[in-house]
């Protein structure tokens, strides 16, 4: 294995060098700090007075409380009792800790750090002598350790801790936090691998791969990278492995009810990863796997692995992604189905899957700065990730639909997973803390640096002040995503020679303007980036993006969106909802020629650009009319229609929502 | 209870007085006789070499063979072994016997009758001394008799025998067959009712009600009618009854896996039937219940009950029925969902539900001859019932979709119940024999006679020769459903005064012509019927219906059909399928003005009128095109499109099918 140490420096990862000044994202990060983190802490300590929503199939899982912290107390021998919740309940605490780490990086907070330190202490106490830590198995079934990887989530759980431990170490310098991670990795390293006495297997839920790659970066210990690579390449080599383990453990002793019938492709375990041509199975698993693949491909210069990443990327982004960035077309197994199958009202589009897709996009960008990676990352950040949390930070979506009606969710069992209001908390609470850690670390997604090419890439339009090597600083200011003017002030006190490469979003590729020191210049983009040579002490650059309202159309193989358009402005996908418009919403139709008006409304939904237009509207048929009648051209009237950003839907009153609007042809 | 004995005569039930001469239906009845009946007999005797299709959730039910006959052998003590199959497996044999009875009525067949007689003997041997007969409970759990009515299907099973026994008695005079039925009813009468020692309950699956009403008509024994009425009115009076029984029996001892989670409305048991405002739950249960309600309402002159029937009829037909006549919008519980929720590709539309809807329509017609009842009956007969069997009579659909793609059925778990080819046989084999008994008795659906009004009603256009009281005969001849000319020759040798009332289908109400002895006359219709006073010895009447091709449209509350039309000609709903057209089929669009050509093709699908038109067709987007792009008006080209009758779909090659086609607006 060729490990390219140089390349590690490629990413501008150090959040200490970047200060978020962005209005939009600071509000979200404040929400994480002031609402989500304290709220989740009280939930994990069973102190919050909440109504927990059970997901489909959850009636066999206890989920009246979280118990996540208590599970550690019991595993550590500080409290008596049994384990409660999912087998991967520990990860709620780990993702919380990781989010806290990013918050502390941005802004010290002694009180918060004290709470987190105590959690780290507790985790350390619960960790076993050999480094193992999954509270379910420690408490309920120590003899079954690593014996049922299809469902056990053991490496998945420890992987999440490893991510948290690294982040917490980087934020606070806590060696204790890092040591827990290293001891976990060492434990896994001992049990898994090609050795005769080792388990030649992998976890049913990818995660450990991306975590070990991060741990290698944090520690420089190559054995972690080798192990990550081992897990990636071992996956699917021996398709019967997972079921042989289950058979040995006892086929009737399931850990998670309802998973019995899922095929091996649900776990991306039916064939070796290099042979996997399409994204199959559980969407979160796919995106975590791809994130790990891309990270390891970069660190080991593995072209075949990168090709596999690109193949899966192309399949997901080109054939299986919603316009909001959501992935997972069916609720059965929260999974992908097939190319162009993108139903708007029965889909899954789990918040976690969009968070994971952001991770994947970031790792792809680190290998190769291509506009399409940054475009998808932007799509995720501004749409189907943050749609998972209410504007008050206290209510969450697990499933992010593109079309909702209350009656359908209540009365059609095929849509019972589609909530029409964000919920307090979930029995399987993976999404809220996952979103918290993404938002809290959004500053990590803005730039990458390629030292070989001496290039700083600006990927995302998120206002900040960042400092780089040789005293270089960049101040990015904007009022994005509402305004398309992006200003950069690059300071280069040492007059270093380097390139500053600014992304031109795909949606603005046909029309954008650059102003250099106030003077309009023409600049072509390559692979989605406009490249500026910097030699002077100071560079004043302004980019004006094409923010006009667009009517977007899906490939016409997407059955459900034929004759429909979705409204997009900048990176924001819009929707229509009952709070502003008359139901049924699908009776609206945009005419051939539409004139949109756009207004920034500071008091609407914490400040958004709302879009309005005159639309056609079919008169609803009489309630007593016969269900079928001979065709007559519809009677239509003009009616004003209003669109709001998709991420902000259902923050006023509950009711219908739709992203795709009919278009007159 | 006021029992109106006169009214019993209202229906022209006696099939001995009617001879089917109809080309279309004789072919189907021959198919039942020559293919379905011998084939099902071999299946029930486990002699057929078949591949049995398991329905969703069926993996916990043994269904490698039928074993239906063997279950009776074992219950009768003639064979050793255990019960195999569903708890209601007996009904496969009963429906088979009922279909045979109708065939024997139409045409004696000593060989077939001998086989059926032996089955009757075997059933008699299996029946217990007290009249009870459900082979599952006799063999496996005699101590649980009548103790778990929510799932046990005991009264349902015996109800099906009662129907078969009556039919067989009426066809062959077999007192033995009738006695089994009476003894079953007596057994049920002993155990159920308001008495102190009796069970104050009802079956989770309606059927016994309609069977007891028939038994009353066959025997004149009022206690059967009273018991039918008791079951109807007891339903939902004590919503906890079913669950109290289960609790007492042991909540973990389920009879049918997968039914645990269904609400009481699934069983129409959540409230008294007079309070049920909408059709809820399992569609077949609803339609059987309504059939029993209507029959008892007629026999007891119960206006409240008839009002309840009309309310449910209006809800089903006006808000919850597919244009094919299919009912049941979701596969979860094979159930109704809510008004206007009629998805074309995830629906259930069970063949049995359309068969049951035909029964309901027939009973409504017997109360009040209204065109809308006969229209729905016609819709069922010519579309979503016979779509359940292939033209070769050997392959069956349980689920009758309005839109199918092979890939979706294979890769979207939400559509895994939608088969894209008719199947050999089913683990739950309710549909094929149900369809067989409907087809074999189709002559019972053509006329009713109202003695009080001295009126003979012609409801269905199915060629026949029928004789009535006072020597009256009617010869109906036509080439329906392909040709709209319906000829009647009424002979009235005794010059009796009566009315002959001919239905004008709703779809032809705006345009039809009558010819009396070859002379065109103008005749208004009332309630869907044109009434002729007959006094002469002979009446030569010709009705010409409006058979032009129609583009039908759904109420615009039906989301999925907005901007779409379905093609109808006469009573036949058409579809487009891959055998004739380029896929994806949804890229076709009918222009504003369409010119249809219609041709009877004797060699196509055993003779059908095929319909063609020039349609617009979007050019499919390139496989490598980006999934979303800015809106452009679609490039369209003209392309010939061909429609075939829905009932005959997938008799050539498997592939895509759709009933609803996009319409340019």
Tab-separated table of C-alpha atoms in Angstrom, chain A residues 298-558:
chain	number	residue	atom	x	y	z
A	298	UNK	CA	-7.120	9.781	-1.598
A	299	UNK	CA	-4.822	8.713	1.205
A	300	UNK	CA	-3.552	5.629	-0.614
A	301	UNK	CA	-3.650	6.992	-4.172
A	302	UNK	CA	-5.903	4.115	-5.112
A	303	UNK	CA	-7.190	4.850	-8.585
A	304	UNK	CA	-9.410	1.784	-8.785
A	305	UNK	CA	-11.070	2.826	-5.563
A	306	UNK	CA	-11.541	6.357	-6.837
A	307	UNK	CA	-13.050	4.977	-10.056
A	308	UNK	CA	-15.501	2.977	-7.929
A	309	UNK	CA	-16.362	6.165	-6.035
A	310	UNK	CA	-16.947	8.016	-9.280
A	311	UNK	CA	-19.137	5.219	-10.607
A	312	UNK	CA	-21.333	5.275	-7.537
A	313	UNK	CA	-21.319	9.069	-7.463
A	314	UNK	CA	-22.474	9.195	-11.052
A	315	UNK	CA	-25.223	6.679	-10.408
A	316	UNK	CA	-26.480	8.487	-7.324
A	317	UNK	CA	-26.235	12.044	-8.602
A	318	UNK	CA	-27.167	11.265	-12.187
A	319	UNK	CA	-30.025	8.851	-11.629
A	320	UNK	CA	-31.097	8.491	-8.013
A	321	UNK	CA	-31.059	11.854	-6.252
A	322	UNK	CA	-33.951	14.151	-5.572
A	323	UNK	CA	-33.662	17.763	-6.638
A	324	UNK	CA	-33.447	18.677	-2.952
A	325	UNK	CA	-30.382	16.440	-2.552
A	326	UNK	CA	-32.407	13.746	-0.806
A	327	UNK	CA	-31.544	10.090	-1.431
A	328	UNK	CA	-33.374	6.852	-0.700
A	329	UNK	CA	-36.496	6.361	-2.824
A	330	UNK	CA	-38.270	3.839	-0.619
A	331	UNK	CA	-39.103	3.611	3.060
A	332	UNK	CA	-38.639	-0.163	2.947
A	333	UNK	CA	-35.079	-0.418	4.184
A	334	UNK	CA	-34.690	3.380	3.761
A	335	UNK	CA	-33.158	2.402	0.460
A	336	UNK	CA	-32.345	3.127	-3.130
A	337	UNK	CA	-34.617	1.411	-5.656
A	338	UNK	CA	-33.677	1.873	-9.328
A	339	UNK	CA	-32.634	4.561	-11.800
A	340	UNK	CA	-35.069	7.448	-12.189
A	341	UNK	CA	-37.431	6.046	-9.576
A	342	UNK	CA	-37.987	9.191	-7.536
A	343	UNK	CA	-41.518	9.282	-6.147
A	344	UNK	CA	-42.160	12.521	-4.262
A	345	UNK	CA	-44.592	11.288	-1.652
A	346	UNK	CA	-43.434	7.819	-0.628
A	347	UNK	CA	-39.670	8.381	-0.667
A	348	UNK	CA	-37.424	8.278	2.385
A	349	UNK	CA	-34.821	11.034	1.897
A	350	UNK	CA	-33.520	10.584	5.397
A	351	UNK	CA	-31.823	13.607	6.919
A	352	UNK	CA	-28.858	11.381	7.795
A	353	UNK	CA	-28.522	10.314	4.164
A	354	UNK	CA	-28.159	13.916	3.030
A	355	UNK	CA	-25.684	14.581	5.816
A	356	UNK	CA	-23.731	11.538	4.672
A	357	UNK	CA	-23.910	12.670	1.056
A	358	UNK	CA	-22.304	15.948	2.175
A	359	UNK	CA	-19.437	13.936	3.665
A	360	UNK	CA	-19.052	11.994	0.427
A	361	UNK	CA	-19.049	15.182	-1.660
A	362	UNK	CA	-16.428	16.724	0.603
A	363	UNK	CA	-14.107	13.738	0.244
A	364	UNK	CA	-14.526	13.737	-3.540
A	365	UNK	CA	-13.658	17.432	-3.616
A	366	UNK	CA	-10.508	16.681	-1.670
A	367	UNK	CA	-9.410	14.245	-4.348
A	368	UNK	CA	-10.296	16.384	-7.295
A	369	UNK	CA	-11.764	19.880	-7.200
A	370	UNK	CA	-14.655	19.514	-9.603
A	371	UNK	CA	-17.626	21.800	-9.658
A	372	UNK	CA	-20.093	18.940	-9.682
A	373	UNK	CA	-18.908	17.744	-6.282
A	374	UNK	CA	-19.174	21.222	-4.801
A	375	UNK	CA	-22.573	21.701	-6.453
A	376	UNK	CA	-23.987	18.603	-4.794
A	377	UNK	CA	-22.427	19.611	-1.493
A	378	UNK	CA	-24.118	22.995	-1.807
A	379	UNK	CA	-27.422	21.350	-2.710
A	380	UNK	CA	-27.224	19.217	0.412
A	381	UNK	CA	-26.193	22.048	2.713
A	382	UNK	CA	-28.935	24.443	1.656
A	383	UNK	CA	-31.795	22.027	1.169
A	384	UNK	CA	-32.344	18.474	2.374
A	385	UNK	CA	-30.026	18.560	5.383
A	386	UNK	CA	-31.345	21.668	7.115
A	387	UNK	CA	-34.935	20.785	6.187
A	388	UNK	CA	-34.462	18.193	8.938
A	389	UNK	CA	-34.675	20.790	11.703
A	390	UNK	CA	-37.321	23.414	12.400
A	391	UNK	CA	-36.377	27.082	12.505
A	392	UNK	CA	-36.743	26.952	16.298
A	393	UNK	CA	-34.187	24.123	16.485
A	394	UNK	CA	-36.438	21.872	18.527
A	395	UNK	CA	-38.345	19.772	16.025
A	396	UNK	CA	-36.953	17.326	13.530
A	397	UNK	CA	-37.621	15.375	10.382
A	398	UNK	CA	-36.216	11.957	9.818
A	399	UNK	CA	-37.920	11.731	6.419
A	400	UNK	CA	-37.823	14.715	4.041
A	401	UNK	CA	-40.667	14.422	1.542
A	402	UNK	CA	-41.144	16.470	-1.620
A	403	UNK	CA	-44.902	16.220	-1.479
A	404	UNK	CA	-47.044	15.835	1.609
A	405	UNK	CA	-50.672	15.766	2.527
A	406	UNK	CA	-51.804	15.192	6.069
A	407	UNK	CA	-54.647	12.928	5.010
A	408	UNK	CA	-52.340	10.724	2.960
A	409	UNK	CA	-49.870	10.382	5.832
A	410	UNK	CA	-52.672	9.502	8.209
A	411	UNK	CA	-54.706	7.185	6.017
A	412	UNK	CA	-52.372	5.591	3.491
A	413	UNK	CA	-50.158	3.044	5.246
A	414	UNK	CA	-47.663	3.416	2.385
A	415	UNK	CA	-47.117	7.017	3.524
A	416	UNK	CA	-47.336	6.541	7.260
A	417	UNK	CA	-43.589	7.188	7.533
A	418	UNK	CA	-44.032	10.643	6.003
A	419	UNK	CA	-44.564	13.093	8.837
A	420	UNK	CA	-46.364	16.340	8.109
A	421	UNK	CA	-44.868	18.096	11.119
A	422	UNK	CA	-41.366	17.957	12.545
A	423	UNK	CA	-41.223	15.763	15.617
A	424	UNK	CA	-39.911	16.156	19.148
A	425	UNK	CA	-37.532	13.242	19.027
A	426	UNK	CA	-37.274	9.771	17.551
A	427	UNK	CA	-36.956	6.257	18.858
A	428	UNK	CA	-34.082	5.933	16.402
A	429	UNK	CA	-32.528	9.333	16.964
A	430	UNK	CA	-29.752	9.225	14.408
A	431	UNK	CA	-30.747	12.328	12.459
A	432	UNK	CA	-30.825	15.305	14.853
A	433	UNK	CA	-27.277	14.856	16.201
A	434	UNK	CA	-25.962	14.003	12.757
A	435	UNK	CA	-27.331	17.283	11.462
A	436	UNK	CA	-25.912	19.085	14.503
A	437	UNK	CA	-22.389	17.882	13.790
A	438	UNK	CA	-22.676	18.875	10.128
A	439	UNK	CA	-23.922	22.375	10.881
A	440	UNK	CA	-21.371	22.887	13.647
A	441	UNK	CA	-18.562	21.976	11.263
A	442	UNK	CA	-19.824	23.752	8.156
A	443	UNK	CA	-16.665	25.896	8.145
A	444	UNK	CA	-14.725	22.780	7.142
A	445	UNK	CA	-16.565	22.608	3.829
A	446	UNK	CA	-15.633	26.024	2.459
A	447	UNK	CA	-12.034	25.680	1.223
A	448	UNK	CA	-9.472	23.118	0.260
A	449	UNK	CA	-5.818	23.762	-0.409
A	450	UNK	CA	-3.751	21.866	-2.950
A	451	UNK	CA	-0.110	22.400	-1.965
A	452	UNK	CA	1.261	20.739	-5.095
A	453	UNK	CA	-0.700	23.005	-7.369
A	454	UNK	CA	-0.272	25.876	-4.923
A	455	UNK	CA	-3.970	26.514	-5.126
A	456	UNK	CA	-6.594	27.603	-2.656
A	457	UNK	CA	-10.056	26.512	-3.738
A	458	UNK	CA	-13.161	28.364	-2.650
A	459	UNK	CA	-15.944	25.789	-2.851
A	460	UNK	CA	-18.796	27.227	-0.879
A	461	UNK	CA	-20.225	30.703	-0.566
A	462	UNK	CA	-20.306	30.978	3.170
A	463	UNK	CA	-18.946	34.215	4.591
A	464	UNK	CA	-15.803	33.827	6.682
A	465	UNK	CA	-12.331	35.029	7.453
A	466	UNK	CA	-9.741	32.332	6.885
A	467	UNK	CA	-5.996	32.288	7.220
A	468	UNK	CA	-3.608	30.035	5.317
A	469	UNK	CA	0.118	29.414	5.191
A	470	UNK	CA	2.556	32.204	4.363
A	471	UNK	CA	0.276	34.719	6.058
A	472	UNK	CA	-2.355	34.504	3.360
A	473	UNK	CA	-5.849	35.440	4.521
A	474	UNK	CA	-9.115	35.442	2.682
A	475	UNK	CA	-12.148	37.366	3.717
A	476	UNK	CA	-15.291	36.186	1.997
A	477	UNK	CA	-18.370	38.309	2.470
A	478	UNK	CA	-21.834	37.918	1.012
A	479	UNK	CA	-25.483	37.741	1.840
A	480	UNK	CA	-25.799	34.307	0.360
A	481	UNK	CA	-28.011	32.407	-0.428
A	482	UNK	CA	-30.311	35.414	-0.919
A	483	UNK	CA	-27.901	37.622	-2.775
A	484	UNK	CA	-25.552	36.446	-5.527
A	485	UNK	CA	-22.737	38.917	-4.941
A	486	UNK	CA	-19.739	37.189	-3.425
A	487	UNK	CA	-16.805	39.381	-2.368
A	488	UNK	CA	-13.319	38.135	-1.629
A	489	UNK	CA	-10.497	40.119	-0.161
A	490	UNK	CA	-7.304	38.123	-0.435
A	491	UNK	CA	-4.349	39.377	1.582
A	492	UNK	CA	-0.958	38.117	0.570
A	493	UNK	CA	1.522	40.052	2.704
A	494	UNK	CA	4.484	37.925	1.637
A	495	UNK	CA	3.535	38.286	-2.049
A	496	UNK	CA	3.506	34.519	-2.429
A	497	UNK	CA	2.671	33.114	-5.857
A	498	UNK	CA	-0.413	30.965	-5.727
A	499	UNK	CA	-3.700	30.361	-7.413
A	500	UNK	CA	-7.053	31.308	-6.054
A	501	UNK	CA	-9.706	29.157	-7.586
A	502	UNK	CA	-13.315	30.173	-7.237
A	503	UNK	CA	-16.187	27.839	-7.931
A	504	UNK	CA	-18.799	28.840	-10.457
A	505	UNK	CA	-21.913	26.880	-9.530
A	506	UNK	CA	-23.367	24.707	-12.265
A	507	UNK	CA	-26.623	26.625	-12.072
A	508	UNK	CA	-24.787	29.881	-12.861
A	509	UNK	CA	-22.303	28.516	-15.388
A	510	UNK	CA	-23.996	30.227	-18.330
A	511	UNK	CA	-23.984	33.644	-16.764
A	512	UNK	CA	-21.695	35.175	-14.142
A	513	UNK	CA	-19.474	38.191	-13.833
A	514	UNK	CA	-16.180	38.830	-12.110
A	515	UNK	CA	-15.016	42.207	-10.951
A	516	UNK	CA	-11.354	42.609	-10.152
A	517	UNK	CA	-10.803	45.670	-7.986
A	518	UNK	CA	-14.201	46.874	-9.168
A	519	UNK	CA	-13.468	46.304	-12.838
A	520	UNK	CA	-15.486	43.783	-14.762
A	521	UNK	CA	-13.354	41.083	-16.291
A	522	UNK	CA	-14.144	38.047	-18.338
A	523	UNK	CA	-13.042	34.731	-16.945
A	524	UNK	CA	-13.685	31.249	-18.172
A	525	UNK	CA	-14.224	28.409	-15.786
A	526	UNK	CA	-12.564	25.003	-15.969
A	527	UNK	CA	-14.171	22.056	-14.268
A	528	UNK	CA	-16.425	24.512	-12.506
A	529	UNK	CA	-13.680	26.803	-11.202
A	530	UNK	CA	-12.345	30.174	-12.318
A	531	UNK	CA	-8.639	30.385	-11.547
A	532	UNK	CA	-6.865	33.588	-10.561
A	533	UNK	CA	-3.119	33.910	-10.290
A	534	UNK	CA	-2.212	35.783	-7.156
A	535	UNK	CA	1.087	37.558	-6.800
A	536	UNK	CA	0.089	40.911	-5.379
A	537	UNK	CA	-0.317	41.826	-1.754
A	538	UNK	CA	-4.010	42.260	-2.130
A	539	UNK	CA	-6.744	40.991	-4.390
A	540	UNK	CA	-10.253	42.425	-4.384
A	541	UNK	CA	-12.531	40.087	-6.222
A	542	UNK	CA	-16.245	40.172	-6.670
A	543	UNK	CA	-18.322	37.423	-8.253
A	544	UNK	CA	-21.866	38.109	-9.341
A	545	UNK	CA	-23.930	34.977	-9.761
A	546	UNK	CA	-27.047	34.586	-11.809
A	547	UNK	CA	-29.749	34.539	-9.156
A	548	UNK	CA	-32.789	34.633	-11.402
A	549	UNK	CA	-35.597	32.282	-10.580
A	550	UNK	CA	-35.334	29.096	-12.577
A	551	UNK	CA	-37.930	26.543	-13.498
A	552	UNK	CA	-36.133	23.235	-13.221
A	553	UNK	CA	-37.172	20.074	-14.955
A	554	UNK	CA	-36.304	16.475	-14.275
A	555	UNK	CA	-35.048	14.019	-16.843
A	556	UNK	CA	-38.195	12.720	-18.485
A	557	UNK	CA	-37.481	9.186	-17.333
A	558	UNK	CA	-38.563	10.380	-13.884
